[in-house]
């Protein structure tokens, strides 16, 4: 069929005009309502009795500039902790998930351990794990175990987040259609070949968005290692604040954390949307 | 030597006896078609043959070797039997070519190049070459099922099991799959086919077996079975098919 000889009917033009008008109207409404809400917020905040004081102690340009270098050098520590923790969390999470979903009777003790482990560490508040590991392990006074705050903080993050990530991956493995496993076995693939080449690739694809979500969460929680005394961004901001009694450095640290997580968050959103679209096109949910 | 021999097979799920006292012999290059009402045990029988189900009693011989014996490596047995089951979908995360070459590479020790060359040869022969690098979701049902069959036969299995490979397809697509299977029969492939599609029985069967409650009630050439059924059960089964316009 040739597209060239096609003349849009008056009906189509009419429909398109109506659609354009509707979209203009909704844009206008969106703009107006955003403006109205913004105005109310500004009025309420600036009109508050303590506004001037808050502005000085939280939004001081002077202290922001002043504290920026030391907070930035603190964030460098956070970054390293994040990356190392993410690396180990993905490995341990995967191993735990594989252990929990294995059917082999030989692995029963491993399965039991993995179940116990995830139950414990999903339930324990991260702060508690940090305190127990950070202060408990040095207390043991075993010479070959490192007792720096950074190392123990990272270990705590890994312990906790491996449990979260394991659960996410396990859900993915269990969501793969059993017929896929059967099809692979029918081709002569062994249990482990089936797992590696058929089940896991599909499982990981399914859970990429929630997995990235956990990593975003891990990134910001890397700030908690400051409770052990590691000089990360939050601790550095704390030191600055202690000198000046101005809280702006905390806000600076917060802004940097947000800036660090936004790319991953946006990427997660994008990926989720893409997968949803793909699923819709295939018509299977 | 017989390609496949079943002796006195018995299979139950809990108290539910699905197959009992079943004997079956398939000679090399022979095609047997299993027909029978839903729940008569066709799929179960095929799953027992490729060891995806464990039989309760009896013996299964593949090329004279007892594959139901204790200590037999089930993975290696399965790698020498091709299976295509209705629900045994293609792997959605792999392209058509990758789907077909997975088992040759992992199980049969082909190199990537050998496996690809072999797979492309098959795809070309059956008119699917231009789909080689597409993902299964983009293929029609008939194309998917043909790819699944090619995936099962690329390593020249001793036996090909097909279970309801056309039941989700419309008539045009059924014809596509049927012509592929006829071609395999010409190649001399030994096959056991479970189906509701009488076209299979007429076109490719050397012998049709009528299954009822997990037993072979009647067996014979397709013409004899369809035109001169002996048992009351087969008569009423065929009558029901005719009523449904599927004969
Ligand atoms: N995994 C299972 N667990 C329990 N019962 C089963 C299982 N698989 C099959 N059955 C039972 O075994 C009997 C035979 O089922 P089977 O699927 O072999 O029949 P079929 O002849 O292939 O039927 P259809 O034509 O509908 O495919 C049925 O009664 C079914 O309920
Ligand atoms: Mg069936």
Coordinates of C-alpha atoms and ligand atoms in Angstrom, one line a residue:
Chain A
X1 CA 0.0 0.0 0.0
X2 CA 1.3 3.4 -0.9
X3 CA 1.5 6.1 1.8
X4 CA 1.8 8.8 -0.7
X5 CA -1.7 8.8 -2.1
X6 CA -3.1 8.9 1.4
X7 CA -5.1 12.0 2.2
X8 CA -6.1 12.3 5.9
X9 CA -9.8 12.5 6.1
X10 CA -11.5 15.5 7.7
X11 CA -12.5 13.2 10.5
X12 CA -8.9 12.5 11.3
X13 CA -8.0 16.2 11.2
X14 CA -10.8 17.0 13.6
X15 CA -9.7 14.3 16.0
X16 CA -6.1 15.5 15.9
X17 CA -7.2 19.1 16.6
X18 CA -9.3 17.9 19.5
X19 CA -6.4 16.0 20.9
X20 CA -4.0 18.9 20.6
X21 CA -6.4 21.2 22.4
X22 CA -6.8 18.7 25.2
X23 CA -3.1 18.4 25.6
X24 CA -2.7 22.2 25.7
X25 CA -5.3 22.4 28.3
X26 CA -3.7 19.8 30.6
X27 CA -0.3 21.5 30.2
X28 CA -1.8 24.8 31.3
X29 CA -3.5 23.1 34.3
X30 CA -0.2 21.5 35.3
X31 CA 1.6 24.7 35.2
X32 CA -1.0 26.6 37.2
X33 CA -1.3 24.0 39.9
X34 CA 2.5 23.7 40.2
X35 CA 2.8 27.5 40.6
X36 CA 0.0 27.6 43.2
X37 CA 1.5 24.8 45.3
X38 CA 5.0 26.4 45.1
X39 CA 3.6 29.8 46.2
X40 CA 1.9 28.3 49.2
X41 CA 5.0 26.4 50.3
X42 CA 7.2 29.5 49.9
X43 CA 4.8 31.6 51.9
X44 CA 4.4 29.1 54.7
X45 CA 8.2 28.5 55.0
X46 CA 9.4 32.1 54.8
X47 CA 6.5 33.3 57.0
X48 CA 7.5 30.9 59.8
X49 CA 8.8 32.5 62.9
X50 CA 12.1 30.7 63.0
X51 CA 12.8 31.1 59.2
X52 CA 15.6 33.5 59.5
X53 CA 17.4 31.5 62.1
X54 CA 17.0 28.3 60.1
X55 CA 18.2 30.0 56.9
X56 CA 21.3 31.1 58.6
X57 CA 22.2 27.8 60.3
X58 CA 21.2 25.5 57.5
X59 CA 21.5 27.5 54.3
X60 CA 24.6 29.6 54.8
X61 CA 26.5 30.0 51.5
X62 CA 29.6 30.9 53.4
X63 CA 29.7 27.6 55.4
X64 CA 28.7 25.6 52.4
X65 CA 31.7 26.8 50.4
X66 CA 34.0 26.5 53.5
X67 CA 33.0 22.9 54.3
X68 CA 32.8 21.7 50.7
X69 CA 36.4 20.4 50.4
X70 CA 36.4 18.3 53.5
X71 CA 32.9 16.9 52.9
X72 CA 34.0 16.1 49.4
X73 CA 37.1 14.2 50.6
X74 CA 34.8 12.4 53.0
X75 CA 32.5 11.3 50.2
X76 CA 35.5 9.8 48.5
X77 CA 35.6 7.3 51.3
X78 CA 31.9 6.7 50.9
X79 CA 32.3 6.0 47.2
X80 CA 35.0 3.4 47.8
X81 CA 32.9 1.8 50.5
X82 CA 29.9 1.8 48.2
X83 CA 31.7 0.2 45.4
X84 CA 33.5 -2.5 47.4
X85 CA 30.3 -3.3 49.3
X86 CA 28.2 -3.5 46.1
X87 CA 30.7 -5.9 44.6
X88 CA 30.6 -8.3 47.5
X89 CA 26.9 -7.9 48.1
X90 CA 26.1 -9.0 44.6
X91 CA 28.4 -12.0 44.9
X92 CA 27.2 -13.1 48.3
X93 CA 23.6 -12.3 47.5
X94 CA 23.8 -14.5 44.5
X95 CA 25.4 -17.3 46.4
X96 CA 22.8 -17.1 49.2
X97 CA 20.0 -17.1 46.6
X98 CA 21.4 -20.1 44.8
X99 CA 21.8 -21.9 48.1
X100 CA 18.2 -21.2 49.1
X101 CA 16.8 -22.3 45.8
X102 CA 18.9 -25.4 45.4
X103 CA 17.0 -28.7 45.6
X104 CA 19.9 -31.0 46.1
X105 CA 19.8 -33.0 49.4
X106 CA 23.6 -32.7 49.7
X107 CA 23.2 -28.9 50.1
X108 CA 20.6 -29.2 52.8
X109 CA 22.9 -27.8 55.5
X110 CA 23.9 -24.9 53.2
X111 CA 20.2 -24.2 52.5
X112 CA 19.4 -24.2 56.1
X113 CA 22.3 -21.8 56.8
X114 CA 21.2 -19.5 54.0
X115 CA 17.6 -19.4 55.2
X116 CA 18.7 -18.7 58.8
X117 CA 21.2 -16.0 57.6
X118 CA 18.7 -14.1 55.5
X119 CA 16.0 -14.3 58.2
X120 CA 18.5 -12.8 60.8
X121 CA 20.0 -10.0 58.7
X122 CA 16.8 -8.9 57.0
X123 CA 15.3 -8.4 60.4
X124 CA 18.3 -6.7 62.2
X125 CA 18.4 -2.9 61.9
X126 CA 21.6 -1.9 60.0
X127 CA 22.5 0.4 62.8
X128 CA 22.5 -2.5 65.2
X129 CA 24.7 -4.6 63.0
X130 CA 27.1 -1.7 62.7
X131 CA 27.4 -1.3 66.4
X132 CA 27.7 -5.0 67.1
X133 CA 30.3 -5.6 64.4
X134 CA 32.1 -2.3 64.8
X135 CA 32.5 -2.5 68.6
X136 CA 32.1 -6.2 69.2
X137 CA 34.8 -7.5 66.8
X138 CA 37.6 -5.2 68.0
X139 CA 36.6 -6.3 71.5
X140 CA 37.5 -9.8 70.8
X141 CA 41.1 -8.7 70.3
X142 CA 42.0 -11.2 67.7
X143 CA 45.1 -9.8 66.2
X144 CA 44.6 -10.9 62.5
X145 CA 41.1 -9.4 62.2
X146 CA 41.3 -5.9 61.0
X147 CA 39.6 -3.5 63.4
X148 CA 39.5 -0.2 61.4
X149 CA 36.1 1.5 61.5
X150 CA 36.0 1.6 57.7
X151 CA 36.6 -2.1 57.2
X152 CA 34.1 -3.2 59.9
X153 CA 31.6 -0.7 58.6
X154 CA 31.9 -2.1 55.1
X155 CA 31.6 -5.6 56.5
X156 CA 28.4 -4.6 58.3
X157 CA 26.9 -3.2 55.1
X158 CA 27.8 -6.3 53.2
X159 CA 26.4 -8.6 55.8
X160 CA 23.0 -6.8 55.8
X161 CA 22.6 -6.0 52.2
X162 CA 23.6 -9.5 51.0
X163 CA 20.5 -10.7 52.8
X164 CA 18.3 -8.2 51.0
X165 CA 19.8 -8.8 47.6
X166 CA 19.6 -12.6 48.2
X167 CA 15.9 -12.3 48.7
X168 CA 15.4 -10.3 45.6
X169 CA 17.4 -12.7 43.5
X170 CA 15.6 -15.7 45.0
X171 CA 12.3 -14.1 44.0
X172 CA 13.6 -13.8 40.5
X173 CA 14.7 -17.4 40.3
X174 CA 11.4 -18.6 41.6
X175 CA 9.5 -16.5 39.1
X176 CA 11.1 -18.3 36.1
X177 CA 8.6 -20.6 34.6
X178 CA 9.4 -24.3 35.6
X179 CA 8.8 -25.3 32.0
X180 CA 12.0 -23.5 31.1
X181 CA 14.0 -25.6 33.5
X182 CA 12.3 -28.8 32.2
X183 CA 13.1 -27.7 28.6
X184 CA 16.7 -27.3 29.5
X185 CA 16.9 -30.6 31.3
X186 CA 15.2 -32.3 28.3
X187 CA 18.0 -31.0 26.1
X188 CA 20.5 -32.9 28.4
X189 CA 21.8 -29.8 30.3
X190 CA 22.8 -30.7 33.8
X191 CA 21.3 -29.1 36.9
X192 CA 24.1 -26.5 37.1
X193 CA 24.2 -25.7 33.4
X194 CA 20.4 -25.2 33.5
X195 CA 20.8 -22.8 36.4
X196 CA 23.6 -20.9 34.9
X197 CA 22.5 -20.6 31.2
X198 CA 18.8 -20.7 31.4
X199 CA 17.4 -19.8 34.9
X200 CA 19.7 -17.2 36.2
X201 CA 19.9 -15.0 33.1
X202 CA 16.1 -14.8 33.1
X203 CA 15.8 -14.3 36.8
X204 CA 18.4 -11.5 36.9
X205 CA 16.6 -9.7 34.1
X206 CA 13.3 -9.9 35.9
X207 CA 14.8 -8.5 39.1
X208 CA 17.2 -5.8 37.8
X209 CA 15.0 -2.9 38.9
X210 CA 14.5 -4.0 42.5
X211 CA 18.1 -5.0 42.6
X212 CA 19.2 -1.5 41.6
X213 CA 16.9 -0.1 44.2
X214 CA 18.7 -2.0 46.9
X215 CA 22.0 -0.7 45.6
X216 CA 20.7 2.9 45.7
X217 CA 19.7 2.2 49.3
X218 CA 23.1 0.7 50.0
X219 CA 24.8 3.8 48.6
X220 CA 23.1 6.1 51.0
X221 CA 23.4 3.8 53.9
X222 CA 27.2 3.9 53.4
X223 CA 26.9 7.1 55.4
X224 CA 26.0 5.2 58.5
X225 CA 29.6 3.9 58.9
X226 CA 30.2 7.4 60.4
X227 CA 28.8 6.1 63.7
X228 CA 31.9 3.9 64.0
X229 CA 34.1 7.0 63.6
X230 CA 35.1 6.6 60.0
X231 CA 35.7 10.0 58.5
X232 CA 33.2 9.8 55.7
X233 CA 31.1 12.7 54.3
X234 CA 28.7 12.7 57.2
X235 CA 31.4 12.6 59.8
X236 CA 33.4 15.3 58.0
X237 CA 30.3 17.4 57.9
X238 CA 29.8 16.7 61.6
X239 CA 33.4 17.9 62.4
X240 CA 32.8 21.1 60.5
X241 CA 29.5 21.7 62.3
X242 CA 31.1 21.1 65.7
X243 CA 33.6 23.9 64.9
X244 CA 31.1 26.5 63.6
X245 CA 27.8 25.5 65.1
X246 CA 26.4 25.8 61.7
X247 CA 24.5 22.9 60.1
X248 CA 25.0 23.8 56.5
X249 CA 27.8 21.1 56.0
X250 CA 25.2 18.4 56.7
X251 CA 23.1 19.8 53.9
X252 CA 26.1 19.8 51.7
X253 CA 26.8 16.2 52.5
X254 CA 23.1 15.4 51.8
X255 CA 23.2 17.1 48.5
X256 CA 26.2 15.1 47.4
X257 CA 24.6 11.9 48.5
X258 CA 21.5 12.7 46.5
X259 CA 23.7 13.7 43.5
X260 CA 25.4 10.3 43.7
X261 CA 22.3 8.2 43.8
X262 CA 20.3 10.1 41.2
X263 CA 22.0 8.6 38.2
X264 CA 21.3 5.0 39.5
X265 CA 17.7 5.9 40.4
X266 CA 17.0 7.4 37.0
X267 CA 18.6 4.4 35.3
X268 CA 16.4 2.1 37.4
X269 CA 13.3 4.1 36.4
X270 CA 14.2 4.0 32.8
X271 CA 14.9 0.2 32.9
X272 CA 11.6 -0.5 34.6
X273 CA 9.7 1.5 32.1
X274 CA 11.5 -0.3 29.2
X275 CA 10.7 -3.7 30.7
X276 CA 7.1 -2.8 31.2
X277 CA 6.8 -1.6 27.6
X278 CA 8.4 -4.8 26.3
X279 CA 6.0 -6.9 28.4
X280 CA 3.0 -4.9 27.1
X281 CA 4.1 -5.4 23.5
X282 CA 4.3 -9.1 24.1
X283 CA 1.0 -9.0 25.7
X284 CA 2.1 -11.2 28.6
X285 CA 2.1 -10.0 32.1
Chain B
X1 CA 17.8 -53.7 17.1
X2 CA 14.8 -51.7 18.5
X3 CA 15.4 -48.0 18.9
X4 CA 13.0 -48.0 21.9
X5 CA 11.5 -50.8 23.9
X6 CA 9.2 -50.3 26.9
X7 CA 8.5 -53.4 29.1
X8 CA 5.7 -53.5 31.5
X9 CA 5.8 -49.8 32.5
X10 CA 3.9 -48.6 35.5
X11 CA 3.6 -45.0 36.7
X12 CA 1.4 -43.5 39.4
X13 CA 1.1 -40.2 41.1
X14 CA 0.2 -40.9 44.6
X15 CA -2.9 -43.1 44.5
X16 CA -3.5 -42.1 40.9
X17 CA -2.4 -44.9 38.6
X18 CA -1.7 -43.3 35.3
X19 CA 0.1 -46.0 33.3
X20 CA 0.1 -49.7 33.9
X21 CA 1.4 -52.8 32.2
X22 CA 2.4 -50.9 29.1
X23 CA 4.6 -52.5 26.5
X24 CA 5.8 -50.7 23.4
X25 CA 8.4 -51.3 20.8
X26 CA 9.6 -48.8 18.3
X27 CA 12.0 -49.9 15.5
X28 CA 14.6 -47.7 14.0
X29 CA 13.1 -45.1 11.6
X30 CA 9.6 -46.0 12.8
X31 CA 7.1 -43.3 13.7
X32 CA 4.5 -44.1 16.3
X33 CA 1.6 -41.8 17.0
X34 CA -0.2 -41.9 20.4
X35 CA -3.8 -40.8 20.4
X36 CA -6.3 -40.9 23.2
X37 CA -8.5 -38.7 25.3
X38 CA -7.2 -36.0 27.6
X39 CA -5.8 -37.6 30.7
X40 CA -5.1 -41.0 29.1
X41 CA -1.4 -40.7 30.0
X42 CA 0.2 -39.7 26.7
X43 CA 2.3 -36.9 28.1
X44 CA 3.2 -38.9 31.2
X45 CA 4.5 -41.7 29.0
X46 CA 6.7 -39.4 27.0
X47 CA 8.1 -37.8 30.1
X48 CA 8.9 -41.3 31.5
X49 CA 10.7 -42.2 28.3
X50 CA 13.1 -39.2 28.5
X51 CA 13.5 -39.8 32.3
X52 CA 11.9 -36.5 33.3
X53 CA 9.6 -38.8 35.4
X54 CA 10.7 -41.8 37.3
X55 CA 8.8 -45.0 36.5
X56 CA 7.4 -47.1 39.3
X57 CA 8.1 -50.4 37.6
X58 CA 9.2 -51.9 34.3
X59 CA 12.1 -51.2 32.0
X60 CA 13.0 -48.8 29.2
X61 CA 15.6 -49.7 26.6
X62 CA 17.1 -47.2 24.3
X63 CA 19.1 -48.8 21.5
X64 CA 19.2 -51.9 23.6
X65 CA 20.6 -50.2 26.7
X66 CA 18.5 -50.2 29.8
X67 CA 18.1 -46.5 30.6
X68 CA 15.8 -47.2 33.6
X69 CA 18.6 -49.1 35.4
X70 CA 19.9 -47.8 38.7
X71 CA 23.0 -45.6 38.2
X72 CA 22.3 -44.5 34.6
X73 CA 23.3 -40.9 33.9
X74 CA 19.9 -39.3 33.2
X75 CA 21.5 -36.2 31.7
X76 CA 23.4 -38.1 29.1
X77 CA 20.3 -40.2 28.2
X78 CA 18.3 -37.0 27.7
X79 CA 21.0 -35.6 25.6
X80 CA 20.5 -38.4 23.1
X81 CA 16.7 -38.1 23.1
X82 CA 15.1 -35.0 21.4
X83 CA 12.0 -33.8 23.1
X84 CA 9.6 -31.1 22.1
X85 CA 6.6 -30.6 24.4
X86 CA 3.9 -28.1 24.0
X87 CA 4.8 -26.2 27.1
X88 CA 8.6 -26.5 26.5
X89 CA 9.1 -23.1 25.3
X90 CA 12.1 -21.6 23.7
X91 CA 14.4 -19.7 26.0
X92 CA 13.3 -16.0 25.7
X93 CA 16.6 -14.5 26.6
X94 CA 18.4 -16.3 23.8
X95 CA 18.2 -15.7 20.0
X96 CA 16.9 -18.4 17.7
X97 CA 20.5 -19.4 16.9
X98 CA 21.6 -19.4 20.5
X99 CA 18.6 -21.5 21.5
X100 CA 19.6 -24.1 18.9
X101 CA 23.3 -24.1 19.7
X102 CA 23.0 -24.2 23.5
X103 CA 22.9 -27.9 24.0
X104 CA 25.4 -28.7 21.2
X105 CA 27.9 -26.4 22.9
X106 CA 27.3 -27.3 26.5
X107 CA 26.4 -30.9 26.3
X108 CA 27.9 -32.3 23.0
X109 CA 31.2 -30.5 23.0
X110 CA 30.7 -28.6 19.7
X111 CA 32.8 -25.5 19.3
X112 CA 30.9 -22.2 18.8
X113 CA 31.6 -22.2 15.1
X114 CA 30.7 -25.9 14.5
X115 CA 27.4 -25.4 16.4
X116 CA 26.5 -22.2 14.5
X117 CA 27.4 -23.6 11.1
X118 CA 25.2 -26.7 11.8
X119 CA 22.4 -24.6 13.2
X120 CA 22.4 -22.2 10.2
X121 CA 22.4 -25.2 7.9
X122 CA 19.2 -26.5 9.6
X123 CA 17.6 -23.1 9.6
X124 CA 18.3 -22.6 5.9
X125 CA 16.9 -25.9 5.1
X126 CA 13.7 -25.2 6.8
X127 CA 13.3 -21.6 5.6
X128 CA 14.1 -20.0 9.0
X129 CA 17.5 -18.6 8.3
X130 CA 16.4 -15.0 8.4
X131 CA 15.1 -15.5 11.9
X132 CA 18.5 -16.7 13.2
X133 CA 19.3 -13.6 15.2
X134 CA 15.8 -12.8 16.4
X135 CA 14.4 -13.4 19.8
X136 CA 11.7 -16.0 20.1
X137 CA 9.0 -13.5 21.2
X138 CA 9.0 -12.0 17.7
X139 CA 8.3 -15.3 15.9
X140 CA 4.9 -16.7 15.0
X141 CA 3.8 -19.7 17.0
X142 CA 4.5 -22.0 14.1
X143 CA 8.0 -20.6 13.6
X144 CA 8.7 -21.0 17.4
X145 CA 7.5 -24.6 17.4
X146 CA 9.7 -25.4 14.3
X147 CA 12.7 -23.8 16.0
X148 CA 12.0 -25.9 19.1
X149 CA 12.0 -29.0 16.9
X150 CA 15.3 -28.0 15.2
X151 CA 16.7 -27.4 18.7
X152 CA 15.8 -30.9 19.6
X153 CA 17.2 -32.6 16.5
X154 CA 20.4 -30.7 15.9
X155 CA 22.5 -33.3 17.7
X156 CA 20.9 -36.2 15.8
X157 CA 19.1 -37.8 18.7
X158 CA 18.4 -41.6 18.6
X159 CA 14.7 -40.8 19.2
X160 CA 12.5 -37.8 18.9
X161 CA 9.5 -37.3 21.3
X162 CA 6.9 -34.8 20.3
X163 CA 4.0 -33.9 22.6
X164 CA 1.1 -31.8 21.3
X165 CA 3.5 -29.7 19.3
X166 CA 0.6 -28.2 17.3
X167 CA -2.2 -27.9 19.8
X168 CA -1.7 -24.1 20.3
X169 CA -1.6 -23.4 16.6
X170 CA -4.1 -22.5 13.8
X171 CA -4.4 -24.7 10.7
X172 CA -1.9 -22.9 8.5
X173 CA 0.8 -23.1 11.2
X174 CA -0.1 -26.7 11.9
X175 CA 0.6 -27.5 8.3
X176 CA 4.0 -25.8 8.5
X177 CA 5.0 -27.9 11.5
X178 CA 3.5 -31.1 10.0
X179 CA 5.6 -30.7 6.8
X180 CA 8.7 -30.3 8.9
X181 CA 7.9 -33.5 10.7
X182 CA 7.2 -35.3 7.4
X183 CA 10.6 -34.2 6.3
X184 CA 12.2 -35.6 9.4
X185 CA 10.4 -38.9 8.8
X186 CA 11.9 -39.0 5.3
X187 CA 15.3 -38.4 6.9
X188 CA 14.6 -41.6 8.9
X189 CA 14.1 -40.1 12.3
X190 CA 12.6 -42.4 14.9
X191 CA 9.7 -40.7 16.5
X192 CA 7.0 -41.1 19.1
X193 CA 4.3 -38.4 18.8
X194 CA 1.4 -37.7 21.1
X195 CA -1.3 -35.6 19.5
X196 CA -4.9 -34.7 19.2
X197 CA -4.2 -33.8 15.5
X198 CA -5.4 -36.7 13.3
X199 CA -3.4 -35.2 10.4
X200 CA -0.3 -36.5 12.2
X201 CA -1.7 -40.0 12.4
X202 CA -2.7 -40.0 8.7
X203 CA 0.5 -38.3 7.3
X204 CA 3.4 -39.6 9.3
X205 CA 2.4 -42.6 11.4
X206 CA 3.7 -46.1 10.7
X207 CA 1.5 -47.2 13.5
X208 CA -1.2 -45.5 15.6
X209 CA -1.6 -46.5 19.3
X210 CA -4.8 -45.7 21.1
X211 CA -4.3 -45.1 24.8
X212 CA -7.0 -45.3 27.4
X213 CA -6.3 -45.0 31.1
X214 CA -2.6 -45.6 30.6
X215 CA -2.9 -48.8 28.6
X216 CA -2.7 -49.4 24.9
X217 CA -6.2 -50.6 24.0
X218 CA -5.7 -50.8 20.2
X219 CA -2.9 -50.4 17.7
X220 CA -2.6 -50.6 14.0
X221 CA -1.9 -48.8 10.7
X222 CA -3.5 -45.3 10.5
X223 CA -5.9 -46.4 7.8
X224 CA -7.1 -49.4 9.7
X225 CA -7.4 -47.5 13.0
X226 CA -9.3 -44.6 11.6
X227 CA -11.6 -46.5 9.2
X228 CA -12.1 -49.8 11.0
X229 CA -11.8 -49.3 14.8
X230 CA -12.4 -52.5 16.7
X231 CA -12.8 -51.5 20.3
X232 CA -15.9 -49.7 21.5
X233 CA -13.6 -47.1 23.2
X234 CA -11.8 -46.2 20.0
X235 CA -15.1 -46.0 18.2
X236 CA -16.5 -43.5 20.6
X237 CA -13.2 -41.6 20.7
X238 CA -13.3 -41.2 16.9
X239 CA -17.0 -40.4 17.0
X240 CA -16.3 -37.6 19.5
X241 CA -13.5 -36.2 17.3
X242 CA -15.8 -36.3 14.3
X243 CA -18.5 -34.5 16.2
X244 CA -16.0 -31.8 17.1
X245 CA -15.0 -31.6 13.4
X246 CA -11.5 -32.6 14.1
X247 CA -11.2 -35.7 12.0
Ligands
LIG1 N1 2.8 -34.1 37.8 C1 1.6 -34.8 38.0 N2 1.1 -34.9 39.2 C2 0.0 -35.6 39.4 N3 -0.8 -36.1 38.5 C3 -0.4 -35.9 37.2 C4 0.8 -35.3 36.9 N4 1.0 -35.3 35.6 C5 -0.1 -35.9 35.1 N5 -0.9 -36.3 36.1 C6 -2.2 -37.1 35.9 O1 -1.9 -38.1 35.0 C7 -3.0 -38.4 34.2 C8 -2.5 -38.4 32.7 O2 -2.0 -37.1 32.4 P1 -1.3 -36.8 31.0 O3 -0.9 -35.4 31.0 O4 -0.3 -37.8 30.8 O5 -2.5 -37.0 30.0 P2 -2.5 -36.7 28.4 O6 -3.0 -37.9 27.7 O7 -1.2 -36.1 28.0 O8 -3.7 -35.6 28.3 P3 -3.8 -34.4 27.3 O9 -4.3 -35.0 26.1 O10 -4.8 -33.5 28.0 O11 -2.4 -33.8 27.2 C9 -4.0 -37.3 34.4 O12 -5.0 -37.8 35.2 C10 -3.2 -36.3 35.2 O13 -4.1 -35.6 36.1
LIG2 MG1 -0.6 -34.2 27.3

